[in-house]
Coordinates of C-alpha atoms and ligand atoms in Angstrom, one line a residue:
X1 CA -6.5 2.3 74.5
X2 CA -4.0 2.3 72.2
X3 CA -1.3 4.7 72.5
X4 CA -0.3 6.8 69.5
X5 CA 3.3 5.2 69.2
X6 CA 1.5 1.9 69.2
X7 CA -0.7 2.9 66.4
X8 CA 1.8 4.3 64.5
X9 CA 3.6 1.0 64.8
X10 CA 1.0 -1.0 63.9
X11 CA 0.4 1.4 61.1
X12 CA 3.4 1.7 59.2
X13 CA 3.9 -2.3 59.3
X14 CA 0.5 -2.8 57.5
X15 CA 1.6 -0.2 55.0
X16 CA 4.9 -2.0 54.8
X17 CA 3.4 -5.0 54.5
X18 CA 0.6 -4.4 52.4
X19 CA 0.6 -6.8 49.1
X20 CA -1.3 -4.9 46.3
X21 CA -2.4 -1.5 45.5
X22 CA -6.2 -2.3 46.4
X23 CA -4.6 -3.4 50.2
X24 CA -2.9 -1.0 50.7
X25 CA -5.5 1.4 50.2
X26 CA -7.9 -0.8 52.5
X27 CA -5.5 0.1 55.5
X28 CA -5.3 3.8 54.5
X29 CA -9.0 4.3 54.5
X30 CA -8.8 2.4 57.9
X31 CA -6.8 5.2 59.0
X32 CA -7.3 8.5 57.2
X33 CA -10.4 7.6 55.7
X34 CA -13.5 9.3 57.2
X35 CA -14.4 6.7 59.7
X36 CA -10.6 5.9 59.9
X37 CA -8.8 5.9 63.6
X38 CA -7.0 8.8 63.0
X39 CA -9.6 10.7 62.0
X40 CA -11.5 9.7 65.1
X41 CA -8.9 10.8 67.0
X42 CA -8.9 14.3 65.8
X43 CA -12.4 14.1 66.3
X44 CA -11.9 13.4 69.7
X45 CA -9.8 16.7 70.3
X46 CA -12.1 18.8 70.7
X47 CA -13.1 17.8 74.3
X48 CA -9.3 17.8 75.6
X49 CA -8.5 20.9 78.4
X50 CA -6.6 23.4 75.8
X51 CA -3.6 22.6 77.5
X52 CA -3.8 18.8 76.3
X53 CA -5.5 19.6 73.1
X54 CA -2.2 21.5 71.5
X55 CA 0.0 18.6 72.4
X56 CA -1.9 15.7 71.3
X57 CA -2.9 17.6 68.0
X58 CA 0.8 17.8 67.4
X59 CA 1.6 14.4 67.9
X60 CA -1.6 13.5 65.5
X61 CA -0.7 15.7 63.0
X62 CA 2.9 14.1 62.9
X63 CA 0.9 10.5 63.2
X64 CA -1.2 11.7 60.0
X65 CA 2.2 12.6 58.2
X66 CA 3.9 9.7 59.1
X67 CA 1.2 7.7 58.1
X68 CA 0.4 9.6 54.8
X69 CA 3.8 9.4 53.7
X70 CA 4.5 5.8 54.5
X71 CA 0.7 5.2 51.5
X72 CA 3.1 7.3 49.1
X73 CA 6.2 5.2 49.5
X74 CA 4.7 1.5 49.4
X75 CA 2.3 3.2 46.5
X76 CA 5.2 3.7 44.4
X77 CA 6.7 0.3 45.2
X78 CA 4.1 -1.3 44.3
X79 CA 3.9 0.2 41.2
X80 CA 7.3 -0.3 40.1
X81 CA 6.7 -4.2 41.1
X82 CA 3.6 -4.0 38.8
X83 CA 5.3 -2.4 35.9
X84 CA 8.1 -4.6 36.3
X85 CA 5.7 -8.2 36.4
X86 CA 4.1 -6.9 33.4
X87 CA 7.4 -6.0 31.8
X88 CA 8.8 -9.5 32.4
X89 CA 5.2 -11.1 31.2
X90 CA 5.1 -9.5 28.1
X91 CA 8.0 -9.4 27.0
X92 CA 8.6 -10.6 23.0
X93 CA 11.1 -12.2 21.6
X94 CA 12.0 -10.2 18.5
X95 CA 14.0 -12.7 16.9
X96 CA 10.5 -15.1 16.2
X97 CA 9.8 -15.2 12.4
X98 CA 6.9 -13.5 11.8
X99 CA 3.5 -15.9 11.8
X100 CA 5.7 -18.8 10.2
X101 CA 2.4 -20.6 9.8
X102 CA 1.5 -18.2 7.3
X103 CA -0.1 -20.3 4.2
X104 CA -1.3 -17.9 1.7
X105 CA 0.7 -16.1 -1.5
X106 CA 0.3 -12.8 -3.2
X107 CA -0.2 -13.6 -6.9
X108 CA 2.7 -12.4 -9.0
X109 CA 0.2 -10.1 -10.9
X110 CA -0.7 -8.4 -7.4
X111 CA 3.1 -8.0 -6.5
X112 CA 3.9 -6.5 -9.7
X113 CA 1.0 -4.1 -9.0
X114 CA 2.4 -3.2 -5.6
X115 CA 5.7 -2.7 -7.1
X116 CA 4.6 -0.4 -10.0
X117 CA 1.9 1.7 -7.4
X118 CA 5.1 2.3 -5.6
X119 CA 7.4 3.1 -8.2
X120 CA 4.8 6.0 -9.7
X121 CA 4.0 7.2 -6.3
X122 CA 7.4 8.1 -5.6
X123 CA 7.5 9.6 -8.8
X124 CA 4.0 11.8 -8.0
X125 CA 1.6 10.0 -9.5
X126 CA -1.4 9.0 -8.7
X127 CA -3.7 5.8 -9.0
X128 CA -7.0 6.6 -11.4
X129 CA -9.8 3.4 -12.1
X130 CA -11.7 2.7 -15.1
X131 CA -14.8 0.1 -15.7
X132 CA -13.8 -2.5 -17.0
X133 CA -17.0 -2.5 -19.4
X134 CA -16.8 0.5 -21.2
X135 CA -18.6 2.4 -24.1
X136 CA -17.0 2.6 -27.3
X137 CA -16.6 6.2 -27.4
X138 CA -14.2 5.4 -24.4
X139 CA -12.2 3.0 -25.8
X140 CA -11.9 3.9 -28.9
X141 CA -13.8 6.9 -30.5
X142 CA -12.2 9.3 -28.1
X143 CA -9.1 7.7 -28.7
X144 CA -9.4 8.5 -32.2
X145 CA -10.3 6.0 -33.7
X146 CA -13.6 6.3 -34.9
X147 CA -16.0 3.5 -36.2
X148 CA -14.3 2.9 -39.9
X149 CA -11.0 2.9 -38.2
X150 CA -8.4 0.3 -39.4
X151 CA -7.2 0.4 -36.1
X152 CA -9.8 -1.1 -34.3
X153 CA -8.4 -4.1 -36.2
X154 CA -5.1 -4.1 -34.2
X155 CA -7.4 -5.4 -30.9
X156 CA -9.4 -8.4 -31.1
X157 CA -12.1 -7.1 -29.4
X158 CA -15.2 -8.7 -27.4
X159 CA -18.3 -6.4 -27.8
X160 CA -21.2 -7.0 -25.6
X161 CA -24.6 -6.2 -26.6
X162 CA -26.5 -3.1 -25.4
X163 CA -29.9 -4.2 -24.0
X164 CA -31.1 -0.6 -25.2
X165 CA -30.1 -0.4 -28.5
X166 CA -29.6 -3.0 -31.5
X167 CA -27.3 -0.3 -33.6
X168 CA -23.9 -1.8 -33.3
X169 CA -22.3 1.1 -32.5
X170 CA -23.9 1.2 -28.9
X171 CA -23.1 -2.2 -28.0
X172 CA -20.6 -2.2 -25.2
X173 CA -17.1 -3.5 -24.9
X174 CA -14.9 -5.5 -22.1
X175 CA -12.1 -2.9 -22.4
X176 CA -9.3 -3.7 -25.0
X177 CA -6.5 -1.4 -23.0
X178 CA -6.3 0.7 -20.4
X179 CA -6.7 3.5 -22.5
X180 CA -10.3 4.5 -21.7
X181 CA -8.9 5.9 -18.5
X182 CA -7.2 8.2 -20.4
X183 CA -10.8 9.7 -21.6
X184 CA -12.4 9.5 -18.3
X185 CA -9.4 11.2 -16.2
X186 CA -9.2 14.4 -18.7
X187 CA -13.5 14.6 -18.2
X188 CA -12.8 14.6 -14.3
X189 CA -9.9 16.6 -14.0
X190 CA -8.0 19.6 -14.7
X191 CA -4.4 19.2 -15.9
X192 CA -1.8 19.1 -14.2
X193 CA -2.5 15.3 -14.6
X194 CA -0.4 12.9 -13.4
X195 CA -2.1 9.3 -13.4
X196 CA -1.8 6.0 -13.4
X197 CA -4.4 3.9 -14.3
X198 CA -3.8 -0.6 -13.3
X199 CA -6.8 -3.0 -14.4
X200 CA -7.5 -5.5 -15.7
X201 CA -8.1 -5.6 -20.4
X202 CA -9.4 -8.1 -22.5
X203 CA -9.1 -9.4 -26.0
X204 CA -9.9 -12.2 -27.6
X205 CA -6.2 -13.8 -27.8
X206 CA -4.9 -17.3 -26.4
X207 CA -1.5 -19.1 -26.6
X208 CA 1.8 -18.8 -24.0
X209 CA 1.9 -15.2 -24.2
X210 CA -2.4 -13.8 -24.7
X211 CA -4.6 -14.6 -22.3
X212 CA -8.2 -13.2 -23.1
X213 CA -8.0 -11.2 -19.9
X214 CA -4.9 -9.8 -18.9
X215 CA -3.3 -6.8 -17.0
X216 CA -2.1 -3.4 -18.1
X217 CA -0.6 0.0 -16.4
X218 CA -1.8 2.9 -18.2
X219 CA 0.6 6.2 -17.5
X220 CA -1.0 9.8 -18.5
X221 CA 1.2 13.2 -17.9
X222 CA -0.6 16.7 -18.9
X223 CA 0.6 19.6 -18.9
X224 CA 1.4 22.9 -20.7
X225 CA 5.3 22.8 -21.3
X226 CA 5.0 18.7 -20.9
X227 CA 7.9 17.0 -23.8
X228 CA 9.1 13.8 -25.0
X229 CA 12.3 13.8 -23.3
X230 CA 10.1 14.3 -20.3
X231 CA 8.2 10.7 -21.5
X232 CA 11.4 9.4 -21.6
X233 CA 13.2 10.2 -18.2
X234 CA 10.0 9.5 -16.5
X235 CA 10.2 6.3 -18.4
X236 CA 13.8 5.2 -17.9
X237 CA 13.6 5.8 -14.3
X238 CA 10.7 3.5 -13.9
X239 CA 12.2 0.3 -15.4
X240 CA 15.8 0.9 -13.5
X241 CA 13.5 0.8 -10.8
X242 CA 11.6 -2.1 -11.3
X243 CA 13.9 -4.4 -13.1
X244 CA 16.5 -2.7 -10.2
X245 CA 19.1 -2.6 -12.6
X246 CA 21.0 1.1 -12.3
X247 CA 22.7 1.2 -15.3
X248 CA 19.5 -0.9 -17.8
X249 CA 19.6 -0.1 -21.4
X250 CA 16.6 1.1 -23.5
X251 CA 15.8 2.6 -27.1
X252 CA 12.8 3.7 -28.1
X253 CA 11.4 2.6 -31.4
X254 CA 9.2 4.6 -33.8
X255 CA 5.7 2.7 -33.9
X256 CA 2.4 3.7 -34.4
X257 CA -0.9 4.0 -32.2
X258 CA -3.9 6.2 -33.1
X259 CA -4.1 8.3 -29.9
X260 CA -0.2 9.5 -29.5
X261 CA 2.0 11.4 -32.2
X262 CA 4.2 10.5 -31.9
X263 CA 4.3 7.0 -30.7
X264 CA 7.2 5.0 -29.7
X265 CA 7.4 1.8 -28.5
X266 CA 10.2 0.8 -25.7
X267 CA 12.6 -1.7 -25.9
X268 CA 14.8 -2.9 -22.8
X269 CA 18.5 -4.0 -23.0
X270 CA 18.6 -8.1 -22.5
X271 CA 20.8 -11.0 -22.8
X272 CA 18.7 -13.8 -24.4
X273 CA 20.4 -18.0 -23.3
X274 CA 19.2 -21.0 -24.0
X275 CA 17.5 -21.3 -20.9
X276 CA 17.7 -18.0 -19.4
X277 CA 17.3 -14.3 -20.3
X278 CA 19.4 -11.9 -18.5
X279 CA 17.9 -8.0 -18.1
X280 CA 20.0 -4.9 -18.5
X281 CA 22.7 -6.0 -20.3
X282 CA 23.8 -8.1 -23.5
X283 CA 22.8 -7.2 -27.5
X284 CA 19.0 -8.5 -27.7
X285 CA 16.2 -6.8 -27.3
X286 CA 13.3 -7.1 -25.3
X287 CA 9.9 -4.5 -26.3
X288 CA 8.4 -3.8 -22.7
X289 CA 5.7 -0.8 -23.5
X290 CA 4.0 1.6 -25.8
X291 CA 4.1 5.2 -25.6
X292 CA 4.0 8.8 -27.2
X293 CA 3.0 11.9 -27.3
X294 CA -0.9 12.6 -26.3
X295 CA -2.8 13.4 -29.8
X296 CA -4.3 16.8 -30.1
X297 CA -7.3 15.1 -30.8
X298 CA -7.6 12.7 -28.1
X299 CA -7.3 15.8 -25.9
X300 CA -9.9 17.5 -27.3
X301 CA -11.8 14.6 -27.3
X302 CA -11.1 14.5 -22.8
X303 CA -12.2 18.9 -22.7
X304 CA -8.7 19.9 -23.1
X305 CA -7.6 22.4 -25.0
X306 CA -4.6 20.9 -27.3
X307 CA -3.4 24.7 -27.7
X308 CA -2.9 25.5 -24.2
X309 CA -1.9 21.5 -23.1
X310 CA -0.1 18.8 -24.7
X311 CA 1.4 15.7 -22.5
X312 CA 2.5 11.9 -22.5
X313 CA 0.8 8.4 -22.1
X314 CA 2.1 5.0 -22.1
X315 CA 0.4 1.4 -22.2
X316 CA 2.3 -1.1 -20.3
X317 CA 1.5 -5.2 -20.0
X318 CA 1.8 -6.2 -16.4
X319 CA 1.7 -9.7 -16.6
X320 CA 4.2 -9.2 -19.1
X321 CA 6.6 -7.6 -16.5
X322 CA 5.8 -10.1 -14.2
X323 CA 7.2 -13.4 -16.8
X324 CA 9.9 -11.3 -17.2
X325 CA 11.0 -10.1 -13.4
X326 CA 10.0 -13.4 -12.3
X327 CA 11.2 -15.7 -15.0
X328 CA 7.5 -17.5 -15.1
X329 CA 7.6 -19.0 -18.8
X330 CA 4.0 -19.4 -19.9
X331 CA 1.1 -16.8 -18.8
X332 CA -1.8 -18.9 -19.2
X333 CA -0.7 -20.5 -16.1
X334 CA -1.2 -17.4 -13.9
X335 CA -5.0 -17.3 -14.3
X336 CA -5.3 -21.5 -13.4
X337 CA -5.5 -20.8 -9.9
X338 CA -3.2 -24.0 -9.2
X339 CA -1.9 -23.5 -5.5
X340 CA 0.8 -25.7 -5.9
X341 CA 2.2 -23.3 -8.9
X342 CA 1.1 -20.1 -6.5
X343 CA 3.0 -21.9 -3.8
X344 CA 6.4 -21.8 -6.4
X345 CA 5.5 -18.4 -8.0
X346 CA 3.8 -16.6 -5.0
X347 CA 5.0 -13.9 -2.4
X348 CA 4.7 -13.9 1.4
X349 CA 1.9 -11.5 2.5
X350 CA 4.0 -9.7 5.1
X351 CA 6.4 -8.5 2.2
X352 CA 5.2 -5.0 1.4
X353 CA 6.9 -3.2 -1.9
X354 CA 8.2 0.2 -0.9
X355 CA 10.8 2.5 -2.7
X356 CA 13.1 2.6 0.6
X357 CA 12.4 -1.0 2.0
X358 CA 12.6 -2.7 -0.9
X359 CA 11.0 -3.4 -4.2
X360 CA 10.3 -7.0 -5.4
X361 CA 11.9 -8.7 -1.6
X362 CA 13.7 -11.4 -3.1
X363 CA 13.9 -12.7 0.2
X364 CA 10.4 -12.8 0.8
X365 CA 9.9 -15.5 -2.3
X366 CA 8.0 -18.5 -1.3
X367 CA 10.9 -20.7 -3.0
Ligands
LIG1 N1 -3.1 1.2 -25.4 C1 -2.0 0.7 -26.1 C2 -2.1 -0.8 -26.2 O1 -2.9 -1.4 -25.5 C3 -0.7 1.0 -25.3 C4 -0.4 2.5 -25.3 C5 -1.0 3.3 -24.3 C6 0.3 3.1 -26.3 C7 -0.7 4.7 -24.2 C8 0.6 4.5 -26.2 C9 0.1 5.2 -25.2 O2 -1.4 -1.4 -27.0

C-alpha cells in the first residue's frame, strides 16, 4: 500500500498541477472528501494497537493539513489567473468614438428643449404639461380675456367643434399659447409655484417665420413677496445661459397682453450683417419673449387669492430660439421632415445638455 509520504507526494503534485477551479476540487474530494483516501485512512485508525494509533493519527493529521493547505494555495492561483484572463479579455479601449455608426439626429426643436429643461431645472423649476386641445375657458377666458375680447384677435385661432354642443362658445381650440398651463397648474397646485410648461401651439399663420404649429416655453413663478425685478433676474440669467454669452444685453419693452400687468416684452442685444447676426453685442435689437406680471384676475381665475399671491409668467417661442442659436434661416423647413436638412441641422444623440457638461455641445453638431 501506499505509504503516507508517497501520498502526500502524489497529492500535492495534482494540486500543483491542477488546471482549473472545477479540477482542482475533483482531487480534493478524492482526498478529503467523504469517500476520499485520507478520510479512509482515518477511518482505518480505529483498529491500530493504541500505541500505533497516536502516531499514525499524527502523521494523518499533518497529511490532512498539508493537503488542505496546498487546495488554498492553488485556489487562489487559480483565481488570480481567472481574474487576470478576464481582465486582459475584456479590456476596452477608451479612446473608440462612441457607436460612430450612429445615423440618427435630434431635431433642433428637441435640443432646444433639452437645453431650456436644463437651464430652468438648475434654476428650480419644474416641468408642468398641458393638452394640446384645450377648452376656451383655458385658453383664453381664464386668461382674461373673455368672449368679446379684442384680444382674441391678436391669435389666429383654429377652433374645433364640440360634438356636444353647437353654441360657439363650447367648441374647442388647438391651443394658441402655452398659456393654458398657466390655468391648469394654479387649479392643481398650491403656490409656491415654480413651472415650466414646453408644448407644442397652434395658429393659423404661414410664411418663413409662422408655422401653423409651432413650439413655446411657458415660465410661471407664484408667490407672496414675488416682484418684477425678480421676472427679470430669473430672466437675464436664462438667456446668458442659453445664448452662453456672460455679459448678453437685454431691455425690456412696455407691451401689452391681457393676462400680465404689467407686460413687457424682451429684447436681446444683437449685431445684425448682411449675412450673419451676431448675439450679445452690437446696437440692433432682437425681441426674444413676452412677459409680466401675473394679473389679479387671471389668479383668481387659477383659485388664488391675488391679495395674499402675486407672481410672474413669460411666453417664449422655441423654434424661434432655435433659428436664432442655430442660425437656421427659414422655420417652415423644420417641420419637412427632409433627412438630408436633419442630417446639416441635427445633433448627435449621445450629446446630452447639462448645466455643468455643457449646453448646446457645439462639438457634438452633425456638421
Ligand atoms: N402667451 C403669450 C403669447 O403667446 C406670451 C406670454 C406668456 C406673455 C406669458 C406674457 C406672459 O404671445
Amino acid at each position: 500500500m501506499e505509504n503516507i509520504e508517497d501520498l502526500q507526494n502524489r497529492l500535492l503534485a495534482e494540486i500543483a498541477a491542477a488546471a482549473d477551479l472545477k479540477a482542482l476540487d475533483e482531487t480534493r474530494v478524492a482526498a478529503l472528501g467523504k469517500k476520499g483516501c485520507i478520510t479512509e485512512k482515518m477511518k482505518g485508525l480505529g483498529a491500530l494497537p493504541v500505541e500505533e494509533k497516536i502516531a499514525a493519527g499524527k502523521k494523518l493529521n499533518l497529511l490532512k493539513t498539508a493537503v488542505e493547505n496546498a487546495v488554498e494555495k492553488r485556489k487562489n492561483e487559480l483565481e488570480t489567473l481567472e481574474l487576470n484572463r478576464r481582465l486582459a479579455e475584456e479590456s476596452i479601449d477608451v479612446t473608440l468614438p462612441v457607436r460612430p455608426e450612429t445615423q440618427g439626429r435630434i431635431h433642433p426643436v428637441s435640443k432646444i428643449y433639452e437645453e431650456v429643461v436644463a437651464i430652468f431645472g438648475e434654476m428650480g423649476f419644474e416641468v408642468a404639461e398641458g393638452p394640446d386641445i384645450e377648452d376656451q375657458f383655458h385658453n383664453f377666458n381664464a386668461l382674461n380675456m373673455p368672449a368679446d375680447h379684442p384680444a382674441r384677435q391678436m391669435q389666429d385661432t383654429f377652433y374645433i367643434p364640440n360634438p356636444d354642443s353647437a353654441d360657439f362658445d363650447d367648441s374647442y381650440v388647438v391651443r394658441t399659447h402655452t398659456s393654458p398651463v398657466q390655468i391648469r397648474t394654479m387649479e392643481n397646485k398650491k403656490p409656491p409655484i415654480r413651472i415650466i410648461a414646453p408644448g407644442r401651439t397652434y395658429r393659423s399663420d404661414y410664411d418663413a417665420t409662422h408655422t401653423p404649429m409651432f413650439h413655446q416655453v411657458e415660465g410661471l413663478v407664484i408667490d407672496k413677496t414675488t416682484t418684477m425685478a425678480h421676472l427679470k433676474g430669473c430672466l437675464y440669467d436664462f438667456v446668458r445661459a442659453f445664448f452662453e454669452v456672460d455679459n448678453i444685453k437685454v431691455r425690456y419693452r412696455p407691451s401689452y397682453f391681457p393676462f400680465t400687468e404689467p407686460s413687457a416684452e424682451m429684447d436681446i442685444g444683437c449685431k445684425k450683417g448682411k449675412d450673419e447676426l451676431k448675439i450679445g453685442e452690437g446696437n440692433d435689437w432682437l425681441e426674444i419673449l413676452g412677459c409680466g406680471m401675473v394679473h389679479p384676475k387671471v389668479l383668481a381665475a387659477g383659485g388664488i387669492d391675488p391679495d395674499e399671491y402675486q407672481g410672474f409668467a413669460f411666453g417664449v417661442g422655441l423654434d424661434r430660439l432655435a433659428m436664432l442659436k442655430y442660425g437656421i434661416p427659414d422655420l417652415r423647413t423644420f417641420f419637412e421632415s427632409d433627412l438630408r436638412w436633419l442630417k446639416h441641422y441635427g445633433f448627435v444623440p449621445l450629446d446630452e445638455s447639462s448645466m455643468t457638461g455643457g449646453l448646446s455641445n457645439n462639438g457634438g453638431l452633425a456638421r
